[in-house]
Every structure is written in C-alpha cells, then in structure tokens.
XYZ file of N, CA, C and O in Angstrom:
384
model
N -40.611 -51.545 34.322
C -40.898 -50.224 34.831
C -42.008 -49.598 33.984
O -41.952 -49.620 32.763
N -42.970 -49.015 34.632
C -44.073 -48.414 33.912
C -43.661 -47.063 33.331
O -42.695 -46.442 33.772
N -44.416 -46.626 32.359
C -44.121 -45.347 31.701
C -44.239 -44.199 32.700
O -43.433 -43.266 32.684
N -45.222 -44.267 33.570
C -45.423 -43.215 34.570
C -44.192 -43.076 35.465
O -43.747 -41.961 35.756
N -43.617 -44.188 35.888
C -42.424 -44.170 36.721
C -41.218 -43.634 35.953
O -40.403 -42.907 36.504
N -41.112 -44.002 34.685
C -40.004 -43.510 33.868
C -40.074 -42.000 33.695
O -39.062 -41.301 33.792
N -41.266 -41.486 33.436
C -41.442 -40.037 33.280
C -41.133 -39.334 34.599
O -40.459 -38.307 34.629
N -41.613 -39.896 35.708
C -41.353 -39.306 37.020
C -39.850 -39.274 37.313
O -39.320 -38.252 37.759
N -39.152 -40.369 37.057
C -37.703 -40.417 37.283
C -36.964 -39.432 36.388
O -36.004 -38.795 36.824
N -37.392 -39.294 35.141
C -36.770 -38.333 34.239
C -36.929 -36.913 34.772
O -35.979 -36.126 34.785
N -38.127 -36.569 35.213
C -38.376 -35.219 35.738
C -37.569 -34.979 37.006
O -36.983 -33.908 37.181
N -37.509 -35.963 37.889
C -36.737 -35.820 39.131
C -35.256 -35.613 38.844
O -34.622 -34.743 39.436
N -34.694 -36.392 37.943
C -33.274 -36.283 37.636
C -32.935 -35.006 36.880
O -31.863 -34.448 37.039
N -33.856 -34.534 36.048
C -33.580 -33.371 35.220
C -33.851 -32.050 35.942
O -33.035 -31.133 35.898
N -34.981 -31.949 36.616
C -35.404 -30.669 37.158
C -35.312 -30.566 38.678
O -35.267 -29.460 39.213
N -35.304 -31.672 39.388
C -35.290 -31.643 40.844
C -34.040 -32.306 41.415
O -34.106 -32.960 42.448
N -32.922 -32.142 40.744
C -31.670 -32.741 41.183
C -31.234 -32.106 42.497
O -31.170 -30.887 42.623
N -30.937 -32.920 43.499
C -30.602 -32.420 44.832
C -29.102 -32.234 44.978
O -28.308 -32.988 44.434
N -28.733 -31.227 45.755
C -27.334 -30.951 46.047
C -26.902 -31.858 47.193
O -27.563 -31.941 48.222
N -25.768 -32.526 47.001
C -25.231 -33.426 48.021
C -24.188 -32.711 48.878
O -24.178 -32.850 50.091
N -23.299 -31.948 48.238
C -22.270 -31.223 48.987
C -21.924 -29.928 48.266
O -22.154 -29.776 47.067
N -21.374 -29.004 49.034
C -20.998 -27.688 48.510
C -19.681 -27.280 49.154
O -19.398 -27.638 50.295
N -18.843 -26.565 48.392
C -17.554 -26.086 48.879
C -17.545 -24.563 48.888
O -18.327 -23.934 48.167
N -16.657 -23.942 49.674
C -16.608 -22.478 49.728
C -16.245 -21.863 48.372
O -15.643 -22.518 47.520
N -16.609 -20.598 48.172
C -16.309 -19.919 46.901
C -14.804 -19.804 46.643
O -14.023 -19.609 47.571
N -14.436 -19.929 45.375
C -13.050 -19.748 44.940
C -13.035 -18.755 43.779
O -14.023 -18.581 43.077
N -11.895 -18.114 43.604
C -11.760 -17.146 42.507
C -11.620 -17.876 41.182
O -10.994 -18.931 41.097
N -12.178 -17.286 40.137
C -12.087 -17.838 38.785
C -11.417 -16.791 37.907
O -12.007 -15.772 37.577
N -10.166 -17.034 37.551
C -9.359 -16.104 36.768
C -9.346 -16.530 35.313
O -9.402 -17.708 34.997
N -9.228 -15.545 34.433
C -9.165 -15.811 33.003
C -7.978 -15.030 32.419
O -7.745 -13.888 32.810
N -7.255 -15.641 31.497
C -6.118 -14.987 30.874
C -6.488 -14.593 29.443
O -6.957 -15.410 28.653
N -6.268 -13.319 29.136
C -6.528 -12.776 27.804
C -5.213 -12.310 27.202
O -4.313 -11.882 27.916
N -5.119 -12.368 25.869
C -3.886 -11.937 25.210
C -3.696 -10.423 25.277
O -2.579 -9.938 25.393
N -4.789 -9.663 25.196
C -4.652 -8.213 25.132
C -4.639 -7.527 26.504
O -3.948 -6.537 26.684
N -5.347 -8.045 27.499
C -5.391 -7.361 28.795
C -4.740 -8.147 29.924
O -4.615 -7.653 31.037
N -4.321 -9.371 29.663
C -3.654 -10.174 30.677
C -4.642 -10.978 31.511
O -5.755 -11.270 31.092
N -4.233 -11.288 32.722
C -5.043 -12.105 33.619
C -5.906 -11.205 34.490
O -5.413 -10.222 35.048
N -7.196 -11.558 34.604
C -8.060 -10.796 35.497
C -9.132 -11.697 36.097
O -9.482 -12.734 35.543
N -9.634 -11.255 37.230
C -10.672 -11.975 37.944
C -11.995 -11.808 37.212
O -12.452 -10.700 36.987
N -12.605 -12.927 36.802
C -13.846 -12.882 36.035
C -15.071 -13.271 36.857
O -16.167 -12.821 36.565
N -14.886 -14.132 37.870
C -16.047 -14.607 38.632
C -15.585 -15.288 39.913
O -14.386 -15.510 40.123
N -16.562 -15.605 40.729
C -16.351 -16.463 41.883
C -17.138 -17.734 41.635
O -18.285 -17.685 41.229
N -16.512 -18.863 41.873
C -17.105 -20.155 41.590
C -17.377 -20.901 42.896
O -16.521 -20.933 43.782
N -18.567 -21.489 42.989
C -18.916 -22.319 44.136
C -19.060 -23.753 43.622
O -20.015 -24.062 42.916
N -18.107 -24.641 43.956
C -18.202 -26.037 43.515
C -19.346 -26.764 44.241
O -19.451 -26.710 45.458
N -20.193 -27.425 43.467
C -21.365 -28.116 43.991
C -21.397 -29.526 43.417
O -21.056 -29.733 42.259
N -21.818 -30.499 44.233
C -21.992 -31.869 43.765
C -23.478 -32.196 43.836
O -24.083 -32.126 44.907
N -24.049 -32.518 42.665
C -25.452 -32.897 42.575
C -25.577 -34.409 42.634
O -24.645 -35.134 42.288
N -26.737 -34.887 43.040
C -26.976 -36.324 43.193
C -26.835 -37.063 41.863
O -26.197 -38.106 41.787
N -27.434 -36.534 40.804
C -27.415 -37.216 39.508
C -26.455 -36.574 38.506
O -25.831 -37.264 37.722
N -26.339 -35.267 38.519
C -25.507 -34.567 37.527
C -24.030 -34.603 37.855
O -23.200 -34.364 36.988
N -23.687 -34.830 39.110
C -22.284 -34.871 39.495
C -21.743 -33.497 39.851
O -22.475 -32.593 40.240
N -20.445 -33.337 39.683
C -19.746 -32.112 40.082
C -19.957 -31.009 39.044
O -19.736 -31.220 37.852
N -20.375 -29.829 39.531
C -20.556 -28.649 38.682
C -20.146 -27.405 39.447
O -20.058 -27.428 40.681
N -19.909 -26.325 38.729
C -19.581 -25.049 39.340
C -20.716 -24.062 39.112
O -21.208 -23.924 37.996
N -21.099 -23.374 40.179
C -22.070 -22.293 40.072
C -21.257 -21.010 40.044
O -20.513 -20.714 40.980
N -21.362 -20.252 38.945
C -20.543 -19.052 38.765
C -21.318 -17.793 39.129
O -22.492 -17.646 38.783
N -20.629 -16.884 39.800
C -21.154 -15.559 40.106
C -20.235 -14.566 39.412
O -19.151 -14.234 39.899
N -20.686 -14.112 38.250
C -19.861 -13.319 37.340
C -19.669 -11.887 37.822
O -20.517 -11.328 38.517
N -18.548 -11.285 37.392
C -18.230 -9.884 37.646
C -18.388 -9.150 36.329
O -17.920 -9.607 35.290
N -19.045 -7.997 36.350
C -19.247 -7.209 35.134
C -18.068 -6.245 34.976
O -18.108 -5.113 35.430
N -16.992 -6.717 34.334
C -15.792 -5.908 34.169
C -15.864 -4.968 32.972
O -15.261 -3.898 32.983
N -16.575 -5.340 31.934
C -16.479 -4.626 30.673
C -17.576 -3.604 30.422
O -17.313 -2.513 29.973
N -18.806 -3.946 30.673
C -19.913 -3.161 30.159
C -20.299 -2.009 31.086
O -19.710 -0.940 31.029
N -21.265 -2.217 31.922
C -21.766 -1.141 32.768
C -21.216 -1.192 34.183
O -21.535 -0.348 34.999
N -20.447 -2.211 34.484
C -19.863 -2.421 35.804
C -20.932 -2.438 36.890
O -20.796 -1.835 37.953
N -22.023 -3.160 36.617
C -23.120 -3.246 37.561
C -22.811 -4.189 38.724
O -23.301 -3.989 39.831
N -22.010 -5.215 38.462
C -21.661 -6.175 39.505
C -20.166 -6.074 39.769
O -19.343 -6.478 38.953
N -19.825 -5.533 40.918
C -18.426 -5.372 41.292
C -17.884 -6.692 41.840
O -18.651 -7.598 42.173
N -16.564 -6.826 41.965
C -16.002 -8.051 42.541
C -16.497 -8.309 43.972
O -16.761 -9.445 44.348
N -16.652 -7.239 44.753
C -17.132 -7.402 46.126
C -18.569 -7.907 46.148
O -18.929 -8.757 46.972
N -19.396 -7.418 45.242
C -20.790 -7.844 45.159
C -20.889 -9.303 44.703
O -21.697 -10.075 45.235
N -20.077 -9.697 43.750
C -20.074 -11.082 43.273
C -19.625 -12.033 44.384
O -20.201 -13.107 44.562
N -18.607 -11.624 45.149
C -18.142 -12.443 46.268
C -19.232 -12.564 47.330
O -19.463 -13.644 47.877
N -19.912 -11.477 47.597
C -20.998 -11.480 48.579
C -22.122 -12.424 48.146
O -22.647 -13.200 48.952
N -22.485 -12.387 46.867
C -23.512 -13.285 46.335
C -23.082 -14.746 46.438
O -23.880 -15.615 46.786
N -21.814 -15.019 46.130
C -21.299 -16.386 46.211
C -21.301 -16.883 47.659
O -21.671 -18.029 47.926
N -20.909 -16.025 48.592
C -20.901 -16.412 49.998
C -22.319 -16.654 50.515
O -22.550 -17.576 51.295
N -23.277 -15.839 50.072
C -24.671 -16.040 50.470
C -25.208 -17.363 49.936
O -25.904 -18.091 50.647
N -24.906 -17.670 48.680
C -25.334 -18.943 48.094
C -24.731 -20.108 48.856
O -25.422 -21.081 49.172
N -23.444 -20.024 49.162
C -22.764 -21.090 49.902
C -23.393 -21.281 51.277
O -23.685 -22.406 51.688
N -23.625 -20.188 51.993
C -24.194 -20.271 53.345
C -25.613 -20.830 53.325
O -25.956 -21.698 54.145
N -26.430 -20.372 52.396
C -27.810 -20.859 52.341
C -27.872 -22.331 51.921
O -28.656 -23.101 52.471
N -27.023 -22.736 50.995
C -26.995 -24.134 50.561
C -26.487 -25.027 51.681
O -27.027 -26.111 51.915
N -25.475 -24.578 52.410
C -24.948 -25.343 53.527
C -26.003 -25.492 54.622
O -26.162 -26.573 55.198
N -26.757 -24.429 54.867
C -27.836 -24.474 55.853
C -28.908 -25.486 55.442
O -29.390 -26.276 56.259
N -29.278 -25.493 54.161
C -30.270 -26.443 53.663
C -29.781 -27.887 53.793
O -30.540 -28.780 54.156
N -28.494 -28.112 53.505
C -27.934 -29.458 53.625
C -27.940 -29.931 55.076
O -28.236 -31.098 55.358
N -27.627 -29.032 56.005
C -27.645 -29.394 57.412
C -29.065 -29.724 57.874
O -29.264 -30.666 58.643
N -30.041 -28.966 57.395
C -31.429 -29.244 57.747
C -31.875 -30.587 57.178
O -32.578 -31.347 57.845
N -31.468 -30.898 55.952
C -31.802 -32.193 55.354
C -31.180 -33.333 56.146
O -31.815 -34.358 56.354
N -29.945 -33.148 56.603
C -29.274 -34.192 57.371
C -29.944 -34.392 58.726
O -30.036 -35.507 59.222
N -30.407 -33.306 59.350
C -31.107 -33.424 60.631
C -32.462 -34.107 60.466
O -32.864 -34.877 61.330
N -33.136 -33.854 59.364
C -34.444 -34.456 59.129
C -34.353 -35.944 58.824
O -35.286 -36.682 59.087
N -33.216 -36.380 58.258
C -33.088 -37.802 57.922
C -32.647 -38.640 59.118
O -32.781 -39.853 59.082
N -32.135 -38.012 60.162
C -31.666 -38.766 61.347
C -32.822 -39.164 62.220
O -33.875 -38.818 62.245
C-alpha cells in the first residue's frame, strides 16, 4: 500500500466516518448522592462504519443558566434523528 493511500484511508476513517444506522432518542438519567436521580440528557444511539456504536448526547442545562430545557434537548435529539434517518434513506436509494 502506498503512503498516499494510507494517509487517505486514515483521513477517511478519522474524519469522514459514515453513519450506518441510527436509533430513536432515549432518556439518559444520572444518579447523584445529594440530589437523587435526574434527567441529564437525551441520547441518540448511532453506529458508525469504522468507529462502531456511539451515543450522541443532547445535554440539558439543569444547573447553570437553564438555557437548554428538557423539551428543547428532546426537540434537538428528534431533529438529529430525523435528519440522519433521512440521509440514510437517501444513501440507500442512491446505491440501488
């Protein structure tokens, strides 16, 4: 394998990793000793071609300025899921 091909493959695997599948958003709860259990984020499970299974988190700002409410985080997660699913369907149609 030539050096040029190795560099190209490294860049593709590192920076241009493609999403293979995506699942609907799920709640991500965290348990604390002082305040108990609370909703911290919404997670969208994603499977990448080279990196494998990962979670994309849409955090809720519970502590500081409360800029991102739980409803806003859920909305962002649903938008990401819908847009990613749309892209996957378009990729599947283009390969047929």
